[in-house]
Short mmCIF file of C-alpha atoms in Angstrom, two decimals:
data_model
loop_
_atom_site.label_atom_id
_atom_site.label_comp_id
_atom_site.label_asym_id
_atom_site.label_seq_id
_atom_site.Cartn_x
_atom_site.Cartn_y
_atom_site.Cartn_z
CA UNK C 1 0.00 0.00 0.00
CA UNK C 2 3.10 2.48 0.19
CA UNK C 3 1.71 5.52 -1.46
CA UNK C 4 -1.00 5.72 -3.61
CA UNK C 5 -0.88 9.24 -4.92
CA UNK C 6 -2.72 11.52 -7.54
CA UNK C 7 -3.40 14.50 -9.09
CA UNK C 8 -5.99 16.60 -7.88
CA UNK C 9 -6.30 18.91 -10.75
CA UNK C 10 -8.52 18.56 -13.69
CA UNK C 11 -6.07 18.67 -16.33
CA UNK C 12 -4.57 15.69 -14.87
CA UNK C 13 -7.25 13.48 -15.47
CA UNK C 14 -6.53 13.57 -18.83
CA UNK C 15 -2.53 13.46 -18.91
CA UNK C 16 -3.00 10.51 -16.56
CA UNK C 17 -5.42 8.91 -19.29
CA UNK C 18 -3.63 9.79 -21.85
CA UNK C 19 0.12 8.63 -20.41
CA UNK C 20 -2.00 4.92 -19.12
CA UNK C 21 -2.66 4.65 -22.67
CA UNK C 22 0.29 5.41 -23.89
CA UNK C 23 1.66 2.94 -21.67
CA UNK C 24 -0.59 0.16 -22.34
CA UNK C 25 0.22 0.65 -26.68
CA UNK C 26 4.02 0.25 -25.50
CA UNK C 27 3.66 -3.04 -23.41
CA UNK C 28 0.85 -4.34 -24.92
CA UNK C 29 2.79 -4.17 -28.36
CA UNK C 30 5.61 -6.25 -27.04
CA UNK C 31 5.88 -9.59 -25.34
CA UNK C 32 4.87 -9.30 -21.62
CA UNK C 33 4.63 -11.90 -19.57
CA UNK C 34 2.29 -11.62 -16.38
CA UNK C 35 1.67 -14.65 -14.34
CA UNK C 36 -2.62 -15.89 -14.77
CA UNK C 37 6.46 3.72 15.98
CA UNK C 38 4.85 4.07 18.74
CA UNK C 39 2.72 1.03 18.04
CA UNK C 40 -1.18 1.63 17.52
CA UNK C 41 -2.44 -1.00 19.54
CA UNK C 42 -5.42 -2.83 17.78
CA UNK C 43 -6.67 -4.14 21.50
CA UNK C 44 -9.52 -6.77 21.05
CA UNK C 45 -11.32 -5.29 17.72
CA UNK C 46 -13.84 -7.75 17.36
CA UNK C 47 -15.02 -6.41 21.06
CA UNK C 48 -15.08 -3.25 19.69
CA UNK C 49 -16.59 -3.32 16.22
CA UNK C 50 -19.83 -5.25 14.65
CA UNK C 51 -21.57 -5.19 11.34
CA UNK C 52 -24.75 -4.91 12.41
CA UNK C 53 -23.51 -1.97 15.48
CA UNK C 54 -25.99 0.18 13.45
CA UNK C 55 -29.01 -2.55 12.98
CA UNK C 56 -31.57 -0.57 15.04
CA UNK C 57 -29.85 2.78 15.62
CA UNK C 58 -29.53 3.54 11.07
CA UNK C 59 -30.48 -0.08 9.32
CA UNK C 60 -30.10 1.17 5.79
CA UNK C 61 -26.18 3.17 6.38
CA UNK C 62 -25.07 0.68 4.00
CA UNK C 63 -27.55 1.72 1.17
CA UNK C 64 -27.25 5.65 2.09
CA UNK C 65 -23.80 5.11 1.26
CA UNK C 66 -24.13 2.85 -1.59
CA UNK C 67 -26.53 5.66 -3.32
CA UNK C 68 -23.35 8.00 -3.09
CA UNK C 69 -20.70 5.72 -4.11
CA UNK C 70 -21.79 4.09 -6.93
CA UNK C 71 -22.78 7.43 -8.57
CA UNK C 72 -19.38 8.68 -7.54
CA UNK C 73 -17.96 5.78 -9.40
CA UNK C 74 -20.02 6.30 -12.63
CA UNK C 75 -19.15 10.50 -12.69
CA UNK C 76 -15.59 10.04 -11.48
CA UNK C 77 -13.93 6.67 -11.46
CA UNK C 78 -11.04 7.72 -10.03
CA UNK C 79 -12.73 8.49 -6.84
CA UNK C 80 -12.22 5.05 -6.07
CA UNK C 81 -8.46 4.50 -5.45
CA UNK C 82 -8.66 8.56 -4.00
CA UNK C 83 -11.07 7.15 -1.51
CA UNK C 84 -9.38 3.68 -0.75
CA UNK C 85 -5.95 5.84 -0.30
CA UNK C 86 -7.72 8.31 1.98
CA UNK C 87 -8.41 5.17 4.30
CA UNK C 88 -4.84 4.07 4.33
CA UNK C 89 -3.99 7.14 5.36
CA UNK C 90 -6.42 7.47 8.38
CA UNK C 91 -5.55 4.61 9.73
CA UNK C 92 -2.10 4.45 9.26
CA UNK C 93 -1.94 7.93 11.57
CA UNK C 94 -3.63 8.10 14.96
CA UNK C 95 -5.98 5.38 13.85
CA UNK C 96 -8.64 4.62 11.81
CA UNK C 97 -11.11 7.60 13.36
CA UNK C 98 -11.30 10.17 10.35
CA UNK C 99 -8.78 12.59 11.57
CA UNK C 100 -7.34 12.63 7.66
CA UNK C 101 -10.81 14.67 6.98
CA UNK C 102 -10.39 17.91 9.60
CA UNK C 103 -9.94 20.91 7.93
CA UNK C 104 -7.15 23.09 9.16
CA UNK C 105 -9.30 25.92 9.58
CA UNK C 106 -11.79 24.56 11.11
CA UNK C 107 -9.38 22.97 14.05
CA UNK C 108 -9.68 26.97 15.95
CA UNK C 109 -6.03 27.27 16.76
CA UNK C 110 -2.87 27.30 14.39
CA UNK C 111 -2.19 23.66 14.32
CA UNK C 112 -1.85 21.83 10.77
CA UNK C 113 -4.53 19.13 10.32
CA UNK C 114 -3.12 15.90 8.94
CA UNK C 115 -4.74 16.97 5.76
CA UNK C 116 -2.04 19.45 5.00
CA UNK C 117 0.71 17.58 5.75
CA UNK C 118 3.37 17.40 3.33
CA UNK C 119 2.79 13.47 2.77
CA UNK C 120 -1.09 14.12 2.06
CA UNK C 121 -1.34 17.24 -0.30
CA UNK C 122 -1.65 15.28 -2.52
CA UNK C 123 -4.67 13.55 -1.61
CA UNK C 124 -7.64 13.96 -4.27
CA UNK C 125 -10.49 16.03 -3.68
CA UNK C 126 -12.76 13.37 -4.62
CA UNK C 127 -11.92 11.01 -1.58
CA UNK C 128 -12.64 13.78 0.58
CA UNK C 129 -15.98 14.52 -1.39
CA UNK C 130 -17.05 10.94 -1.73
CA UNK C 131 -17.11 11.30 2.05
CA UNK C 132 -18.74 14.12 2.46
CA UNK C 133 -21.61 13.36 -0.11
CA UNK C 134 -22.55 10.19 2.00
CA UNK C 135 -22.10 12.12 5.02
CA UNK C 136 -24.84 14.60 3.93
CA UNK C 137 -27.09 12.23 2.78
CA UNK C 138 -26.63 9.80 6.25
CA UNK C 139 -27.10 12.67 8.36
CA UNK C 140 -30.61 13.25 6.72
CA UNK C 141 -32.24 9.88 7.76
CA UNK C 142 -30.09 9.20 10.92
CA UNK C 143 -28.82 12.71 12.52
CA UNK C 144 -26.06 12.18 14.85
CA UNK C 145 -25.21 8.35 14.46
CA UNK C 146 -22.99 6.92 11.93
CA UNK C 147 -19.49 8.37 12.02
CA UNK C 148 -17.48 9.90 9.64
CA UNK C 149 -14.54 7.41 10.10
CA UNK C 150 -17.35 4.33 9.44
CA UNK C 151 -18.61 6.30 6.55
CA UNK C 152 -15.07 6.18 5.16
CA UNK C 153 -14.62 3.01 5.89
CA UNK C 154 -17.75 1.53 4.40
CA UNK C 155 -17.00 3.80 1.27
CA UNK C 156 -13.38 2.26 0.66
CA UNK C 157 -14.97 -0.97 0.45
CA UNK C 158 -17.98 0.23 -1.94
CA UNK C 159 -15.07 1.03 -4.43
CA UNK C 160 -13.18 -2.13 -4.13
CA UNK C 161 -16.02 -3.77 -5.20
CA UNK C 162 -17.56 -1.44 -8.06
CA UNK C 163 -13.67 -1.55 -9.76
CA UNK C 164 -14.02 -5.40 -9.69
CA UNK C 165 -12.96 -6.51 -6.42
CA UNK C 166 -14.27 -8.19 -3.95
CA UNK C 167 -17.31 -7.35 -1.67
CA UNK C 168 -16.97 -7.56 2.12
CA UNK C 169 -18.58 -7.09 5.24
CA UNK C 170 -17.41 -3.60 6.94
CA UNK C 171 -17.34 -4.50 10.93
CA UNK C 172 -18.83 -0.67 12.76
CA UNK C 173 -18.35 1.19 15.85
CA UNK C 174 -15.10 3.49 15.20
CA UNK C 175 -15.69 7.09 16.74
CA UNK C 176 -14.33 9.99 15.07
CA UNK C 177 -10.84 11.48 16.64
CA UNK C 178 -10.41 14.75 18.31
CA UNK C 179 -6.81 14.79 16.92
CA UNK C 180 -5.85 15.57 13.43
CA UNK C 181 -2.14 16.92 13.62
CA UNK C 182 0.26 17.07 10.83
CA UNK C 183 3.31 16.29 12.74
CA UNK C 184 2.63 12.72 13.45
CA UNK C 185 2.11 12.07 9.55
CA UNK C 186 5.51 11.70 7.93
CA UNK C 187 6.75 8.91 10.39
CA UNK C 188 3.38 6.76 9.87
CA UNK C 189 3.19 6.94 5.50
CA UNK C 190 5.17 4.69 3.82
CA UNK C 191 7.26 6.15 0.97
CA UNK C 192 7.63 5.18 -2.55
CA UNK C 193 11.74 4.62 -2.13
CA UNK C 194 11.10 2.29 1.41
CA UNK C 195 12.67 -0.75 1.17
CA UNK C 196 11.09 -3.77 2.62
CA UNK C 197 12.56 -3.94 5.66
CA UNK C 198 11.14 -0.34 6.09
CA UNK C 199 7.50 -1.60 5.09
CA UNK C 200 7.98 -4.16 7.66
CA UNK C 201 9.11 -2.09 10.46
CA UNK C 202 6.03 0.68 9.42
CA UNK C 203 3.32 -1.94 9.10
CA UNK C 204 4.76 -4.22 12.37
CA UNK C 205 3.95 -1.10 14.28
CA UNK C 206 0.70 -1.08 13.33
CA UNK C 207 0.34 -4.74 14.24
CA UNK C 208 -0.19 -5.86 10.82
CA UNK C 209 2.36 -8.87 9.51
CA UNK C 210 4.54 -9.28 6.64
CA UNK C 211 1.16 -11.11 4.53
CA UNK C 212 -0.84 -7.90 4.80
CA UNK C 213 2.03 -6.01 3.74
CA UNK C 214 2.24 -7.52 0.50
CA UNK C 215 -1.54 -8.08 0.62
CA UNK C 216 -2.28 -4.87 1.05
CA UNK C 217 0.00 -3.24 -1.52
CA UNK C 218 -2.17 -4.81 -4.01
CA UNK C 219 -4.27 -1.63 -3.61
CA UNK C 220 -1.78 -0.35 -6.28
CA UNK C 221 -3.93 -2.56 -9.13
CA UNK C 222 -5.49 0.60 -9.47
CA UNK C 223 -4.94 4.30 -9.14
CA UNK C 224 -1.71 6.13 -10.23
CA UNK C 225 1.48 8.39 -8.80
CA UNK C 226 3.37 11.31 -9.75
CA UNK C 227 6.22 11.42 -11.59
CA UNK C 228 8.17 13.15 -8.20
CA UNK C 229 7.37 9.17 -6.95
CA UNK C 230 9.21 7.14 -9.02
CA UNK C 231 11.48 9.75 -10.97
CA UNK C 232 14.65 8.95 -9.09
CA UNK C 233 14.14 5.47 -10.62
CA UNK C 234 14.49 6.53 -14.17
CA UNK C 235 17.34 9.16 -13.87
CA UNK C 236 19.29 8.37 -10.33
CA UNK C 237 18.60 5.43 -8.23
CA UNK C 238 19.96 5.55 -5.10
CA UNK C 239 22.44 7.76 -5.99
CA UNK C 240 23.63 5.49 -8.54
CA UNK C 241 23.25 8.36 -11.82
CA UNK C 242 21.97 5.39 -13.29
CA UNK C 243 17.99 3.78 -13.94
CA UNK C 244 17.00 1.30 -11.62
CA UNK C 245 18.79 -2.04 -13.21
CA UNK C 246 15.40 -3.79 -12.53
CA UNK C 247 12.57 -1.71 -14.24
CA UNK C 248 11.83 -2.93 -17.70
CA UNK C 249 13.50 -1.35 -20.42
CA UNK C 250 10.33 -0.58 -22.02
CA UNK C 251 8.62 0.92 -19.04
CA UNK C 252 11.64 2.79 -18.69
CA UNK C 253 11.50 4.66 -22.08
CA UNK C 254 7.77 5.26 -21.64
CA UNK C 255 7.82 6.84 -18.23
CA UNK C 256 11.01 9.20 -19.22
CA UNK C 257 8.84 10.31 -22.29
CA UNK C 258 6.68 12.00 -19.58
CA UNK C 259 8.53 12.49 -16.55
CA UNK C 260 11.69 14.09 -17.53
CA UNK C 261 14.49 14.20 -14.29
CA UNK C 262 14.27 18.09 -14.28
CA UNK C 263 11.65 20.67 -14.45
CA UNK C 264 8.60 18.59 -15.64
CA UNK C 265 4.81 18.51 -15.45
CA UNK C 266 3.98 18.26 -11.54
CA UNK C 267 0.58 17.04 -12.49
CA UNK C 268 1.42 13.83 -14.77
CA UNK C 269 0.86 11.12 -13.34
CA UNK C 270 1.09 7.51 -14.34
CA UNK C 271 -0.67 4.41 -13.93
CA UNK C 272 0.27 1.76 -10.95
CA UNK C 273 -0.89 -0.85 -13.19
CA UNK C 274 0.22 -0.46 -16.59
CA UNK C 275 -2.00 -3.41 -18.25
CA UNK C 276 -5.28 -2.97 -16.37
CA UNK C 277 -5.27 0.16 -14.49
CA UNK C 278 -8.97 1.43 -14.27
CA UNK C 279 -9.93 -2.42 -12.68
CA UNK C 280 -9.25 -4.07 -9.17
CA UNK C 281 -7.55 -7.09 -10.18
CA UNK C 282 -4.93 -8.99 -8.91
CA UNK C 283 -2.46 -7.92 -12.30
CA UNK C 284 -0.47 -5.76 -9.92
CA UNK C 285 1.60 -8.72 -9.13
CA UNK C 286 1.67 -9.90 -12.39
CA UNK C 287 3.15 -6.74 -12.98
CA UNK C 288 6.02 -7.18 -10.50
CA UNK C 289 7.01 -10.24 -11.74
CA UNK C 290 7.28 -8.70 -15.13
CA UNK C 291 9.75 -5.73 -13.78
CA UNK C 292 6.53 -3.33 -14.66
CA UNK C 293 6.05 -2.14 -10.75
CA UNK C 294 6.00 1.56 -10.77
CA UNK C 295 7.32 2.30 -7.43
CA UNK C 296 10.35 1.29 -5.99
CA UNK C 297 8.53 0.19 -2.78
CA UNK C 298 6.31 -1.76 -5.03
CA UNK C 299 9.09 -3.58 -6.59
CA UNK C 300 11.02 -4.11 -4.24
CA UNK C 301 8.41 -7.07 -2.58
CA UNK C 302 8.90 -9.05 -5.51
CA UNK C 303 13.24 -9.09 -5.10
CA UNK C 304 13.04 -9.94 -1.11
CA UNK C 305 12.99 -13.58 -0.64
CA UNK C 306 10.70 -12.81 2.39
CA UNK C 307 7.60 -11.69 0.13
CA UNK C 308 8.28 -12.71 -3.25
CA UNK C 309 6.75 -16.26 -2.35
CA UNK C 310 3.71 -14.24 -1.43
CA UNK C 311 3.67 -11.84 -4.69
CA UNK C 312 4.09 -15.44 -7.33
CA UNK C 313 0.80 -17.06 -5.08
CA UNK C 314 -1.26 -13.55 -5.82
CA UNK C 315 0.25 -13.21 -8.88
CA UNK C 316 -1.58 -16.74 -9.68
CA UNK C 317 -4.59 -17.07 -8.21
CA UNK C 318 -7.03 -13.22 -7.86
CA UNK C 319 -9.83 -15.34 -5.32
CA UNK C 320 -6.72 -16.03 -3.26
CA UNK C 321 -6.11 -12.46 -3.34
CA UNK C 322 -9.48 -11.01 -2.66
CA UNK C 323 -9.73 -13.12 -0.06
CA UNK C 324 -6.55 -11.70 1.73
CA UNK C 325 -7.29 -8.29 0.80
CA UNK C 326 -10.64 -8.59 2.73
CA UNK C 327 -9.23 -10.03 5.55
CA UNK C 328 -6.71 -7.46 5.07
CA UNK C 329 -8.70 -4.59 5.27
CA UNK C 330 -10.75 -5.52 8.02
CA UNK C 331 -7.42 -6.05 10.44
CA UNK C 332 -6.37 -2.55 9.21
CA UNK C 333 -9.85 -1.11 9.59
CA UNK C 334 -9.16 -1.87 13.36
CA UNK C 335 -6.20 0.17 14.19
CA UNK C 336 -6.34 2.79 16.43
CA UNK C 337 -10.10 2.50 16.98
CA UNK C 338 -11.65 5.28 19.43
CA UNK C 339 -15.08 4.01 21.63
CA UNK C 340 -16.99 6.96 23.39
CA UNK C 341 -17.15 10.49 24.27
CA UNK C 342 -13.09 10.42 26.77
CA UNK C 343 -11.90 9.50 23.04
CA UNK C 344 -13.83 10.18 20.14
CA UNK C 345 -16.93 12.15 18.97
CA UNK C 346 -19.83 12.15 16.37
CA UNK C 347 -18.99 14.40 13.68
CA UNK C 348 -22.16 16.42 12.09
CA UNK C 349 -19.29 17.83 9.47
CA UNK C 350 -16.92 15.26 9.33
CA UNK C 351 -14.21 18.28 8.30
CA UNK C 352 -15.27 19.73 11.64
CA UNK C 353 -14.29 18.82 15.58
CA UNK C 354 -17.61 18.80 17.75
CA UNK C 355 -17.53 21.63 20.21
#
């Protein structure tokens, strides 16, 4: 999962259409082979959560939500990887409690708000929005209920399953957070250059093991990065003044076409998943077997003898993979969680603390 990143401008839609074409005529042309910190304790989830927590109190959040996402989906696909990236990033910092959504200026003091940390300016708009939509439309048939960090929550799995992946129960009961800072960002987002033993060492902390590492990378089978990502790869890697040895020659020429080392576009952006990069699939690790992985940190998990086993069984069977990925998501979806007024609160504007 180490950074899934966009553009949030409107031009960039079509550059990043555009250069996933582009990319897909080179490869597609050619033979490619693609096999068929402080630690956030996760105490007792199941205790904590439920998928039915809102049965009586909001029976139909699911389909309040569903109304939102899927005509999200239909006006913007790419709200869906902005959306599944927004919930990475929640949970990977102070929990999963929607402190990624407060707005600085609405915090009434000086502090940042995770938002506008440097790691997350990058974050679309239409994560953010697909939130806020549902929010609005929840809050009119059950004021004052359903949080803004379940909303989220229940929304990253809506896309998973409209881009072709798999559909899963979301467990409820996460509170929102009364803490958004921007200072405890950097140290809990993975970045694109992390090696594995980084990865491990992030994810560990957040009590999540060396499968759902690898497992949960395969969120990269859809979305796409900025060239400031990856660029060190096709000019300078590691200080080397030469390409990464292990990206694909062809995927090479393709990316430098658009990403030059100095003084390019800020907004192009390129695919994650050069052969199928609009659908949740398990190609992603088809992909790294290939050399086609975009990011380093991507990459790099199919070189390390620790998670390369794991990347060939993906890479072979997708039920295997959704499977995971579910499981996956729900282990993450527990991180951090905050129960009751002493830690959490009911947003009404989910960019807004409660007074």
């Amino acid at each position: 999962m180490p950074v899934l990143t966009s553009s949030s401008s409107s031009s960039s839609s079509f550059t990043s259409i555009s250069l996933s074409i582009f990319l897909l005529l080179i490869l597609y042309n050619t033979t490619v082979i693609c096999s068929a910190t402080t630690r956030t304790k996760t105490t007792h989830p199941n205790r904590q959560l439920s998928v039915n927590y809102y049965a009586k109190s909001c029976p139909q959040v699911e389909q309040l939500i569903g109304s939102i996402t899927s005509q999200q989906f239909k006006e913007s696909p790419v709200s869906g990887p902005a959306t599944i990236r927004l919930f990475f990033h929640d949970c990977f910092v102070e929990g999963c409690d929607a402190s990624i959504i407060i707005s600085s200026k609405q915090q009434g003091n000086k502090m940042l708000a995770e938002k506008d940390a440097p790691d997350n300016k990058d974050l679309r708009e239409e994560g953010f929005e697909s939130v806020r939509k549902a929010k609005a439309v929840v809050e009119s048939k059950c004021p004052g209920v359903v949080s803004c960090a379940d909303i989220l929550a229940i929304s990253a799995r809506d896309y998973v399953h409209l881009a072709g992946g798999p559909y899963y129960q979301v467990k409820k009961g996460r509170w929102d957070g009364k803490i958004s800072m921007a200072s405890k960002v950097a140290s809990n987002i993975p970045q694109a250059n992390f090696t594995v033993d980084q990865l491990l060492k992030l994810f560990s902390s957040k009590g999540l093991t060396l499968e759902d590492l690898v497992v949960l990378s395969g969120a990269h089978t859809f979305g796409f990065a900025h060239c400031q990502n990856f660029v060190s790869r096709l000019y300078d890697y590691r200080g080397s003044k030469q390409p990464d040895p292990v990206i694909d020659p062809r995927l090479l020429r393709a990316l430098r076409m658009s990403c030059p080392h100095y003084g390019g576009n800020a907004d192009i952006v390129a695919p994650f998943d050069v052969t199928t990069p609009f659908v949740f699939d398990h190609a992603y690790y088809g992909n790294l077997e290939a050399k086609l992985g975009l990011l380093a940190s991507d990459q790099a998990l199919s070189l390390d003898p620790r998670t390369k086993p794991i990347v060939q069984a993906l890479a072979k069977d997708k039920q295997k993979f959704f499977q995971a990925f579910a499981a996956a998501m729900e282990k993450m979806g527990s991180i951090g969680v905050k129960r009751g007024r002493k830690h959490g609160e009911k947003r009404k504007d989910c960019s807004m603390h409660m007074l």
